[in-house]
PDB file of C-alpha atoms in Angstrom:
ATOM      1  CA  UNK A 128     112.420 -18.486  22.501  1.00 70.00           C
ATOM      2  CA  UNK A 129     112.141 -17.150  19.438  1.00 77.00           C
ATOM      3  CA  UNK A 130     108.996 -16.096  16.891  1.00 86.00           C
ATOM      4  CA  UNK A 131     107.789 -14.453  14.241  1.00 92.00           C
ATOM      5  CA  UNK A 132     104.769 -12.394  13.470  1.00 95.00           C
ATOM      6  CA  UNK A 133     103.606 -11.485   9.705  1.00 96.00           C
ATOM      7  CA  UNK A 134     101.443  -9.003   9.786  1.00 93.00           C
ATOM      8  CA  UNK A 135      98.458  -9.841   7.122  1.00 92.00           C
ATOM      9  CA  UNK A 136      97.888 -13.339   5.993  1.00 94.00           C
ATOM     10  CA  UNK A 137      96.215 -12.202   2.563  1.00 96.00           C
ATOM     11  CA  UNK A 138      97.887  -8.645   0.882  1.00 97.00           C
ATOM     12  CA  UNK A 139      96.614  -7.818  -2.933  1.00 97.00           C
ATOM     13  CA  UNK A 140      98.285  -5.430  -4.609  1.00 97.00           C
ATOM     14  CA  UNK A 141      97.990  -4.236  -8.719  1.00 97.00           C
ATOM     15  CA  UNK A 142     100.466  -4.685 -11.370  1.00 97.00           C
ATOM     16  CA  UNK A 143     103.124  -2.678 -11.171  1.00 97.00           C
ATOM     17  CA  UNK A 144     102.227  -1.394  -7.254  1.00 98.00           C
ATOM     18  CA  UNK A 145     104.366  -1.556  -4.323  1.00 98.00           C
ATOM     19  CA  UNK A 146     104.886  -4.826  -2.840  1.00 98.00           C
ATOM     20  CA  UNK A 147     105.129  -4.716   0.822  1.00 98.00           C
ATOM     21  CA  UNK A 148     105.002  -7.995   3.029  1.00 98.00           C
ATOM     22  CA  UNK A 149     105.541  -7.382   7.383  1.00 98.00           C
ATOM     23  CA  UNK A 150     107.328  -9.279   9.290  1.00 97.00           C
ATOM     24  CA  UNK A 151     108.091  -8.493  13.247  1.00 96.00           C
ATOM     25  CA  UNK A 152     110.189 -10.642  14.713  1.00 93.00           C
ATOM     26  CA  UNK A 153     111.420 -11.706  18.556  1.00 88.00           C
ATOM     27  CA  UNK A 154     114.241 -13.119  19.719  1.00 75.00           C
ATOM     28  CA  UNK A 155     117.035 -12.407  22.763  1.00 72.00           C
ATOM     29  CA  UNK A 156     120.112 -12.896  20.412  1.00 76.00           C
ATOM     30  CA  UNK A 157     120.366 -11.543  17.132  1.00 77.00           C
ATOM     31  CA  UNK A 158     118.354 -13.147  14.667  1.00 84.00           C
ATOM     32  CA  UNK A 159     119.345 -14.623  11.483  1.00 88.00           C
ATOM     33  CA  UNK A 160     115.921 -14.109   9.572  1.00 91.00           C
ATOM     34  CA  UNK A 161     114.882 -15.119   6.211  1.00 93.00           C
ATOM     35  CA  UNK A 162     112.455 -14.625   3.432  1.00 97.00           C
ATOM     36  CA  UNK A 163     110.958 -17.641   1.630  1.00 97.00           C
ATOM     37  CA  UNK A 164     108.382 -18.045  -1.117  1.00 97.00           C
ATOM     38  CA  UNK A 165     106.737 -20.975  -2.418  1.00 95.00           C
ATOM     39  CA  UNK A 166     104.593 -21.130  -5.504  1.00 94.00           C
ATOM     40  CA  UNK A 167     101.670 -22.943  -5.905  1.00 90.00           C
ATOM     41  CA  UNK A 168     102.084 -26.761  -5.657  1.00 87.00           C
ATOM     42  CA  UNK A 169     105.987 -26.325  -4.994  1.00 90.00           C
ATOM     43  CA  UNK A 170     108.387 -26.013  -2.092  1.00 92.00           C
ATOM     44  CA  UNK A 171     109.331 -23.426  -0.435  1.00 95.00           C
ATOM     45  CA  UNK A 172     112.358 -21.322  -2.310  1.00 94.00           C
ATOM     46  CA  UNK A 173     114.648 -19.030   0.099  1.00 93.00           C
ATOM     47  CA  UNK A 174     114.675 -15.295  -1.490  1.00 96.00           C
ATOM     48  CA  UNK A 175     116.842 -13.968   0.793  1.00 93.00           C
ATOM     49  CA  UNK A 176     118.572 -13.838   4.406  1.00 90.00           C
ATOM     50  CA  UNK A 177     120.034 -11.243   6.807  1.00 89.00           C
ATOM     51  CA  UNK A 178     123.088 -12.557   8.856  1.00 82.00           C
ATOM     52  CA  UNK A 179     124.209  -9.652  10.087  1.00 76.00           C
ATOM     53  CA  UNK A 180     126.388  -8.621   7.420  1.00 74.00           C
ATOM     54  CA  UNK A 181     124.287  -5.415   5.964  1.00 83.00           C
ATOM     55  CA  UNK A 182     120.815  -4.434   6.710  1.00 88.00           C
ATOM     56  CA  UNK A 183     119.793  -4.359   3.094  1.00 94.00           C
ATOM     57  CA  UNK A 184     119.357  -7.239   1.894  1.00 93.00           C
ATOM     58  CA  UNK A 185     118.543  -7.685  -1.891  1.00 94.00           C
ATOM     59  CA  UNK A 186     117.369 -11.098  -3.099  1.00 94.00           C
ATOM     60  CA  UNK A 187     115.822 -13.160  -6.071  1.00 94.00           C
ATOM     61  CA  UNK A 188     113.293 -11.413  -8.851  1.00 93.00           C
ATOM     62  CA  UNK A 189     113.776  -7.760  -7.452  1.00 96.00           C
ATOM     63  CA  UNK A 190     112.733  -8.249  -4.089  1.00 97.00           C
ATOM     64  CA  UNK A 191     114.680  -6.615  -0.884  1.00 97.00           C
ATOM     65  CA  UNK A 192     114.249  -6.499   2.732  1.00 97.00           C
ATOM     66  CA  UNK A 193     115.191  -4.126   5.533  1.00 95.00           C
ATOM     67  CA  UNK A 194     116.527  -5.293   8.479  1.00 93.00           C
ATOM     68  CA  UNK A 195     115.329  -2.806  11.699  1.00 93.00           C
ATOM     69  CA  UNK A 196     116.865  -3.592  14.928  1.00 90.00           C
ATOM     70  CA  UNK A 197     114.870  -1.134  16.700  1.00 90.00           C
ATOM     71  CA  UNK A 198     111.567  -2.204  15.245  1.00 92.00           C
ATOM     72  CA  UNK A 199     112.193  -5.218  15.165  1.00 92.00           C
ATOM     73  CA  UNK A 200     111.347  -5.961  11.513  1.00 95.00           C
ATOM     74  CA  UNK A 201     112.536  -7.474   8.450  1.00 96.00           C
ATOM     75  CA  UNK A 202     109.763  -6.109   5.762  1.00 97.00           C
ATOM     76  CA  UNK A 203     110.227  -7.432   2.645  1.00 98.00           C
ATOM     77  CA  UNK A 204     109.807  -4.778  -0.600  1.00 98.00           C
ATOM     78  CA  UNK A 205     109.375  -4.874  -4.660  1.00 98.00           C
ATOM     79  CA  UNK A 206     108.913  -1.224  -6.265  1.00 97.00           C
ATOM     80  CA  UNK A 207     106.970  -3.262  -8.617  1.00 97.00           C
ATOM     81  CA  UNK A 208     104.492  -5.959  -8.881  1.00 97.00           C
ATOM     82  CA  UNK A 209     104.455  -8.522 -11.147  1.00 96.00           C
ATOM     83  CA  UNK A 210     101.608 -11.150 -12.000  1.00 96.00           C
ATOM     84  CA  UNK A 211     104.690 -14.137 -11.941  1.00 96.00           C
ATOM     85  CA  UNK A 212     104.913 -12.822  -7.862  1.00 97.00           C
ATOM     86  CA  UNK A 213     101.494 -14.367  -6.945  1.00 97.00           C
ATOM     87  CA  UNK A 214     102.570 -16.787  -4.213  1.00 97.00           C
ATOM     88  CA  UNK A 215     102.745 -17.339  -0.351  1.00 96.00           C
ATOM     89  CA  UNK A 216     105.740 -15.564   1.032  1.00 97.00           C
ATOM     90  CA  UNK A 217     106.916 -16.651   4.683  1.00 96.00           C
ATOM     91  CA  UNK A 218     109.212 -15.229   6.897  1.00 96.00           C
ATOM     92  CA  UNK A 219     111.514 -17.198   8.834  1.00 93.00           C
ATOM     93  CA  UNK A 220     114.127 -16.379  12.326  1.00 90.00           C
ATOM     94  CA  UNK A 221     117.201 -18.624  13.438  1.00 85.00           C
ATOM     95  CA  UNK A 222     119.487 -17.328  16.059  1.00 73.00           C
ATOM     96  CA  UNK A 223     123.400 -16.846  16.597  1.00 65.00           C
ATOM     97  CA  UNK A 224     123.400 -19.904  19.189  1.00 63.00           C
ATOM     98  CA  UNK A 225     123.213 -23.682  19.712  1.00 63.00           C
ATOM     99  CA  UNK A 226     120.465 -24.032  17.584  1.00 68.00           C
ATOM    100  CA  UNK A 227     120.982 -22.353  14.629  1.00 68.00           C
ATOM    101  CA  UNK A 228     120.043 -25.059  12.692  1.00 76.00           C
ATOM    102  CA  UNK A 229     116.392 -24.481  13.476  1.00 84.00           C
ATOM    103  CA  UNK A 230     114.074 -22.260  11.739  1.00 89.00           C
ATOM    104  CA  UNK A 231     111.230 -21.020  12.741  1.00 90.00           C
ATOM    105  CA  UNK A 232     108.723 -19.811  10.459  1.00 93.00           C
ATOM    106  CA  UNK A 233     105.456 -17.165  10.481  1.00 94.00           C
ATOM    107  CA  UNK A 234     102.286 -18.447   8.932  1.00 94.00           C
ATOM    108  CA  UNK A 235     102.941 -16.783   5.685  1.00 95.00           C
ATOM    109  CA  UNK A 236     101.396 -14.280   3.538  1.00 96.00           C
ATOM    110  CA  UNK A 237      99.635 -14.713   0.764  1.00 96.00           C
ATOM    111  CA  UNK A 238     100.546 -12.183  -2.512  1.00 97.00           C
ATOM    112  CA  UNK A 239      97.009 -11.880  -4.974  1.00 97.00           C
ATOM    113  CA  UNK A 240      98.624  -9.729  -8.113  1.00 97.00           C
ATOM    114  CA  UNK A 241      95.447  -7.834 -10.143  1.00 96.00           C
ATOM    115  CA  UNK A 242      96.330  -7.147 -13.423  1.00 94.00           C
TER     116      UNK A 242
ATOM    117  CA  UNK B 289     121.792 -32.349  -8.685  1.00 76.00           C
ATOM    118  CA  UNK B 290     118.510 -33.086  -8.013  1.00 83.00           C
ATOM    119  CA  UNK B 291     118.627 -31.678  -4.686  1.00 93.00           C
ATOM    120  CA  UNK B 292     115.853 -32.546  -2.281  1.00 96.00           C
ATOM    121  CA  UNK B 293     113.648 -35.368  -3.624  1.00 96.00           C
ATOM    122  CA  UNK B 294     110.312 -36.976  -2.176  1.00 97.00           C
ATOM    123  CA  UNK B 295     108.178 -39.490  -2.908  1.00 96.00           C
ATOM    124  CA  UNK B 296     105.126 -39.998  -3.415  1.00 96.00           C
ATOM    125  CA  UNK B 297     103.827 -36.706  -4.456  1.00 95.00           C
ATOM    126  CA  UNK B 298     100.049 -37.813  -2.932  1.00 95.00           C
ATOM    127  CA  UNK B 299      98.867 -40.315  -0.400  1.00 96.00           C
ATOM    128  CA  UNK B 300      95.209 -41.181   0.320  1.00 97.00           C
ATOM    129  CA  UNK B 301      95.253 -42.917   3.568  1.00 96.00           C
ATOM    130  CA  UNK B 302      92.187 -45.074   5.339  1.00 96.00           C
ATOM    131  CA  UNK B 303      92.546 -43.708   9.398  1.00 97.00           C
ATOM    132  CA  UNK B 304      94.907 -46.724  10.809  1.00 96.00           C
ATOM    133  CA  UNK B 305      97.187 -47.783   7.865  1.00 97.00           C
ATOM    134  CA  UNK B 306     100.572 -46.666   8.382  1.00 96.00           C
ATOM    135  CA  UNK B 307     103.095 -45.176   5.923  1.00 96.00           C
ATOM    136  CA  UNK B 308     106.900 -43.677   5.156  1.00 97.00           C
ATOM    137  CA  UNK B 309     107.227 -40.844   3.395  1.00 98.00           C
ATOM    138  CA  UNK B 310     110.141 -40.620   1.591  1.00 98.00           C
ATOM    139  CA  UNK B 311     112.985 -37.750   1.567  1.00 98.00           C
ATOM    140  CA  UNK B 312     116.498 -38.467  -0.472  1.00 97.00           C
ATOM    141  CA  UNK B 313     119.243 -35.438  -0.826  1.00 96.00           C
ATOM    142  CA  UNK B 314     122.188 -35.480  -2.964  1.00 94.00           C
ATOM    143  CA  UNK B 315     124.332 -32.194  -1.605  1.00 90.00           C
ATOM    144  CA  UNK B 316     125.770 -34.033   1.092  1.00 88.00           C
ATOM    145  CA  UNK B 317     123.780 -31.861   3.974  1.00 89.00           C
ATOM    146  CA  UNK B 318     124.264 -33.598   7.550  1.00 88.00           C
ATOM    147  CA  UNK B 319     120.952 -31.529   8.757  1.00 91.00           C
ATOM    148  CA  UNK B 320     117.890 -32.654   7.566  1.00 94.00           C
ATOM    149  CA  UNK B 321     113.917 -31.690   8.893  1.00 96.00           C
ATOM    150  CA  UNK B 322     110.664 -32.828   8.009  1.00 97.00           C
ATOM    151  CA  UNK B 323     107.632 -30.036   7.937  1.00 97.00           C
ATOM    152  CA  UNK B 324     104.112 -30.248   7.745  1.00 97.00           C
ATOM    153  CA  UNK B 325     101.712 -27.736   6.415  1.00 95.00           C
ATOM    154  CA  UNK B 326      98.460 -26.812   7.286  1.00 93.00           C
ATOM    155  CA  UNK B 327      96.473 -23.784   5.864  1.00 87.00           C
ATOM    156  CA  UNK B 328      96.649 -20.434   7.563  1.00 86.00           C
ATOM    157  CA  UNK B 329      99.497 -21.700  10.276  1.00 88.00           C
ATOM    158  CA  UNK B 330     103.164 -21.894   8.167  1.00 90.00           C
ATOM    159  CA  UNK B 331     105.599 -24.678   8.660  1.00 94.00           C
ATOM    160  CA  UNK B 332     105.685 -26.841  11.608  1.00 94.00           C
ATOM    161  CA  UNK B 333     108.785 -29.177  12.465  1.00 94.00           C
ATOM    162  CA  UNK B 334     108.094 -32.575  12.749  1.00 96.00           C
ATOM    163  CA  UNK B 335     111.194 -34.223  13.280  1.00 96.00           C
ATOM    164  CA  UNK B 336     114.809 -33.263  12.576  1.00 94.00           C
ATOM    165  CA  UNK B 337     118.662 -34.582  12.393  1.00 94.00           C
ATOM    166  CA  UNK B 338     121.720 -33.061  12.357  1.00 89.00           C
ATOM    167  CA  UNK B 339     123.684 -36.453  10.811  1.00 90.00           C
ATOM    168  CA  UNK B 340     123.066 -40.242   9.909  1.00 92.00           C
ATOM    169  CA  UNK B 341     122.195 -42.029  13.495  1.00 93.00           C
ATOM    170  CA  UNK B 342     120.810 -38.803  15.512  1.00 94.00           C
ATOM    171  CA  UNK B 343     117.500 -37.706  15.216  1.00 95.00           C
ATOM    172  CA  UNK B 344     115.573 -35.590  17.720  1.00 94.00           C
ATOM    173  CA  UNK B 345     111.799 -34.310  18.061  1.00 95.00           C
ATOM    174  CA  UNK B 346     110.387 -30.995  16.349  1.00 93.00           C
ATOM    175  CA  UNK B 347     107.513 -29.002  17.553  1.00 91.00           C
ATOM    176  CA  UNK B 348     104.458 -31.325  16.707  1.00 95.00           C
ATOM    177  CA  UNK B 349     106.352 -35.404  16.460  1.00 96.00           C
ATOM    178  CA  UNK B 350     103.808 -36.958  18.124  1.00 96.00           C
ATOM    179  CA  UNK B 351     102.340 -39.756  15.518  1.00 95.00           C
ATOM    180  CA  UNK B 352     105.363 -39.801  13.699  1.00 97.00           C
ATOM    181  CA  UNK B 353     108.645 -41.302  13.558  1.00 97.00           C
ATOM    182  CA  UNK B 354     112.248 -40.987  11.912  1.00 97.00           C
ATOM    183  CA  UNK B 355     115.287 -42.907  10.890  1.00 95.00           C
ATOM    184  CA  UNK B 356     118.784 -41.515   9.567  1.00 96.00           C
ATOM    185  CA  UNK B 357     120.797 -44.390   8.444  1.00 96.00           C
ATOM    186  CA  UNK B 358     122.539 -42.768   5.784  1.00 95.00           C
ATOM    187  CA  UNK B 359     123.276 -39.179   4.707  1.00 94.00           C
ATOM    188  CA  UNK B 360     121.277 -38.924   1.872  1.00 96.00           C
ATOM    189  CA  UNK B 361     117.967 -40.321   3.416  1.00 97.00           C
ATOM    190  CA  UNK B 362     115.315 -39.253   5.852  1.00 98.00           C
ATOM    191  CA  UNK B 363     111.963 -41.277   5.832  1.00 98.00           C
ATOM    192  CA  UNK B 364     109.089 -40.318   7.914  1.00 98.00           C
ATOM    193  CA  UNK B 365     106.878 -43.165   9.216  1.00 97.00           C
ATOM    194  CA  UNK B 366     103.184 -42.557  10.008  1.00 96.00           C
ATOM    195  CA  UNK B 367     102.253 -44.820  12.098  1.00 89.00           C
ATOM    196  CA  UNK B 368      98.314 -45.603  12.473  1.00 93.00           C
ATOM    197  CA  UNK B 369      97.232 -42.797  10.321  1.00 95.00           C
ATOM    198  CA  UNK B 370      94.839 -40.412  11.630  1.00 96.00           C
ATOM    199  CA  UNK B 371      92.408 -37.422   9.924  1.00 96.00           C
ATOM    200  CA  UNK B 372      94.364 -34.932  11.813  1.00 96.00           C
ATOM    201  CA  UNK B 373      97.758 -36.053   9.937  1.00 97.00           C
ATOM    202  CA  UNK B 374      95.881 -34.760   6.766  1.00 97.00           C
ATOM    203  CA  UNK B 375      98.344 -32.024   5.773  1.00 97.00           C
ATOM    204  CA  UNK B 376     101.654 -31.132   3.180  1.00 96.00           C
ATOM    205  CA  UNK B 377     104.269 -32.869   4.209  1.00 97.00           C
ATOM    206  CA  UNK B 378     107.763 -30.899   3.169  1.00 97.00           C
ATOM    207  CA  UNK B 379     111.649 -32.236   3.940  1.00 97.00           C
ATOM    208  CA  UNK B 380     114.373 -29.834   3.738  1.00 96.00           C
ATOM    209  CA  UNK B 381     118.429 -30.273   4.294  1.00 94.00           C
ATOM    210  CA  UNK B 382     121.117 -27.882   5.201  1.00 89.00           C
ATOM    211  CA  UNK B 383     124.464 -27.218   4.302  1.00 78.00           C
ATOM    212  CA  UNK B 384     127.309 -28.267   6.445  1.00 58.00           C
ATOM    213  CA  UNK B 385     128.228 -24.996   9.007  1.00 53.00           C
ATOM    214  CA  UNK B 386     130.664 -22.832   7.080  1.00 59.00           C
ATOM    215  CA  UNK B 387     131.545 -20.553  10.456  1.00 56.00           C
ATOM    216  CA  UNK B 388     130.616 -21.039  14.021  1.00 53.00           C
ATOM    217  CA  UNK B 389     127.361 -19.632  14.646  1.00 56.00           C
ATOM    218  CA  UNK B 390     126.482 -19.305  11.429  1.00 64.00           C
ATOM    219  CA  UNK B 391     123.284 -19.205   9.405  1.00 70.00           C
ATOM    220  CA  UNK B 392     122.065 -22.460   7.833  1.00 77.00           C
ATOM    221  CA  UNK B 393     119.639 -22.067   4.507  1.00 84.00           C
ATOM    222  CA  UNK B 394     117.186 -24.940   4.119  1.00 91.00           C
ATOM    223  CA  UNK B 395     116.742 -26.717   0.661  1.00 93.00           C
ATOM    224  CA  UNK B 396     112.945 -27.792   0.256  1.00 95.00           C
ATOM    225  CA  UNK B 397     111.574 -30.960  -1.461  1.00 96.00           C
ATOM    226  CA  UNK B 398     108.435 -30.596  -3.327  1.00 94.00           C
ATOM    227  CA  UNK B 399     106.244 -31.542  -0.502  1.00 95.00           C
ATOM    228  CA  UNK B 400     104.096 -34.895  -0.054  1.00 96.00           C
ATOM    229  CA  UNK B 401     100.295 -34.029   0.060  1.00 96.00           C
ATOM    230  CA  UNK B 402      98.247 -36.626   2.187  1.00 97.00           C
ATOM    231  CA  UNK B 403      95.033 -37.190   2.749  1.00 96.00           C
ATOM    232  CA  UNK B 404      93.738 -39.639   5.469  1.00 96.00           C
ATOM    233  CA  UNK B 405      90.267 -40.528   5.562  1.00 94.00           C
TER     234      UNK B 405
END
């Protein structure tokens, strides 16, 4: 079965700071895993996947994430904050089989940007 | 395109009136889900279907049921509403498989937020 863990459920960061957002993930066949934020009041928008094609993965409005085999991560980055990023970010694991189809998703994290 | 649509954006229920939630998509997507949302625990599947005529159960269906007549629409039916089906209510589609194994993205509607009392 597969899961995901994100690490923090509140992060605040300043303007202009380094965003950094866990996520740990588990699964017995290699994961597809995705980032997703949703704004308040809104759905949930997808910033950006790994499938297996590069380990960097760079997505909407600056943000990037690293996928770590080893660690078995997918953090999602932004050298820089900015006030629009205030939102809940949620990280999100489908696997290479059957059900692929299916996502599974963390609880989410919730991004406070001080000015 | 409009994408993922639902209706109606809020719901105040009395605890036993019943309900459908509705979900329309317009990018062709055979797979479609319906979430809920509760504070503090993420997205949990209610229901799914992976094309008009099959639906299957999610993580958490119980108090809920689907139909999939047609591609573009999934309705939820809440069925002798209850305080603990107060939540955010999201539906989602996915495109078509492009490779064999691959990854599917889901498209999200704007989410239904009901409120049963």
């Amino acid at each position: 079965a597969q899961s995901v863990t994100q690490l923090g459920s509140h992060v605040s960061v300043s303007e202009g700071a380094l965003v950094l957002l866990r996520c740990n993930y588990s699964s017995s066949v290699p994961p597809y895993l995705f980032w997703y934020v949703q704004y308040p009041n809104q759905g949930l928008q997808l910033l950006l996947k790994y499938t297996s094609a590069a380990t960097l993965v760079k997505g909407i409005n600056g943000f990037e994430a690293e996928f770590k085999k080893s660690e078995t991560s997918f953090h999602l980055t932004k050298p820089s904050a900015h006030m629009s990023d205030a939102a809940e970010y949620f990280c999100a694991v489908s696997y290479s089989g059957g059900s692929n189809y299916k996502l599974t998703f963390g609880k989410g994290t919730l991004l406070t940007v001080n000015p | 395109n409009a994408g993922v649509t639902q209706t109606p954006k809020f719901r105040i229920l009395k605890i036993g009136q019943s309900m459908t939630l509705q979900c329309t998509q317009d990018m062709n997507h055979n797979y479609m889900y319906w979430y809920r949302q509760d504070p503090g625990m993420g997205l949990k599947l209610i229901y799914y279907s992976v094309g008009a005529g099959i639906t299957d159960k999610g993580e958490v269906p119980n108090g809920y049921n689907v139909s999939r007549s047609t591609t573009e629409d999934f309705p939820l039916r809440l069925e002798l509403a209850a305080p603990s089906q107060t939540s955010v209510y999201f539906c989602a589609s996915s495109y078509p498989e492009v490779r064999a194994g691959g990854p599917f993205e889901q498209f999200f509607g704007p989410g239904t937020r009901l409120t049963v009392l």
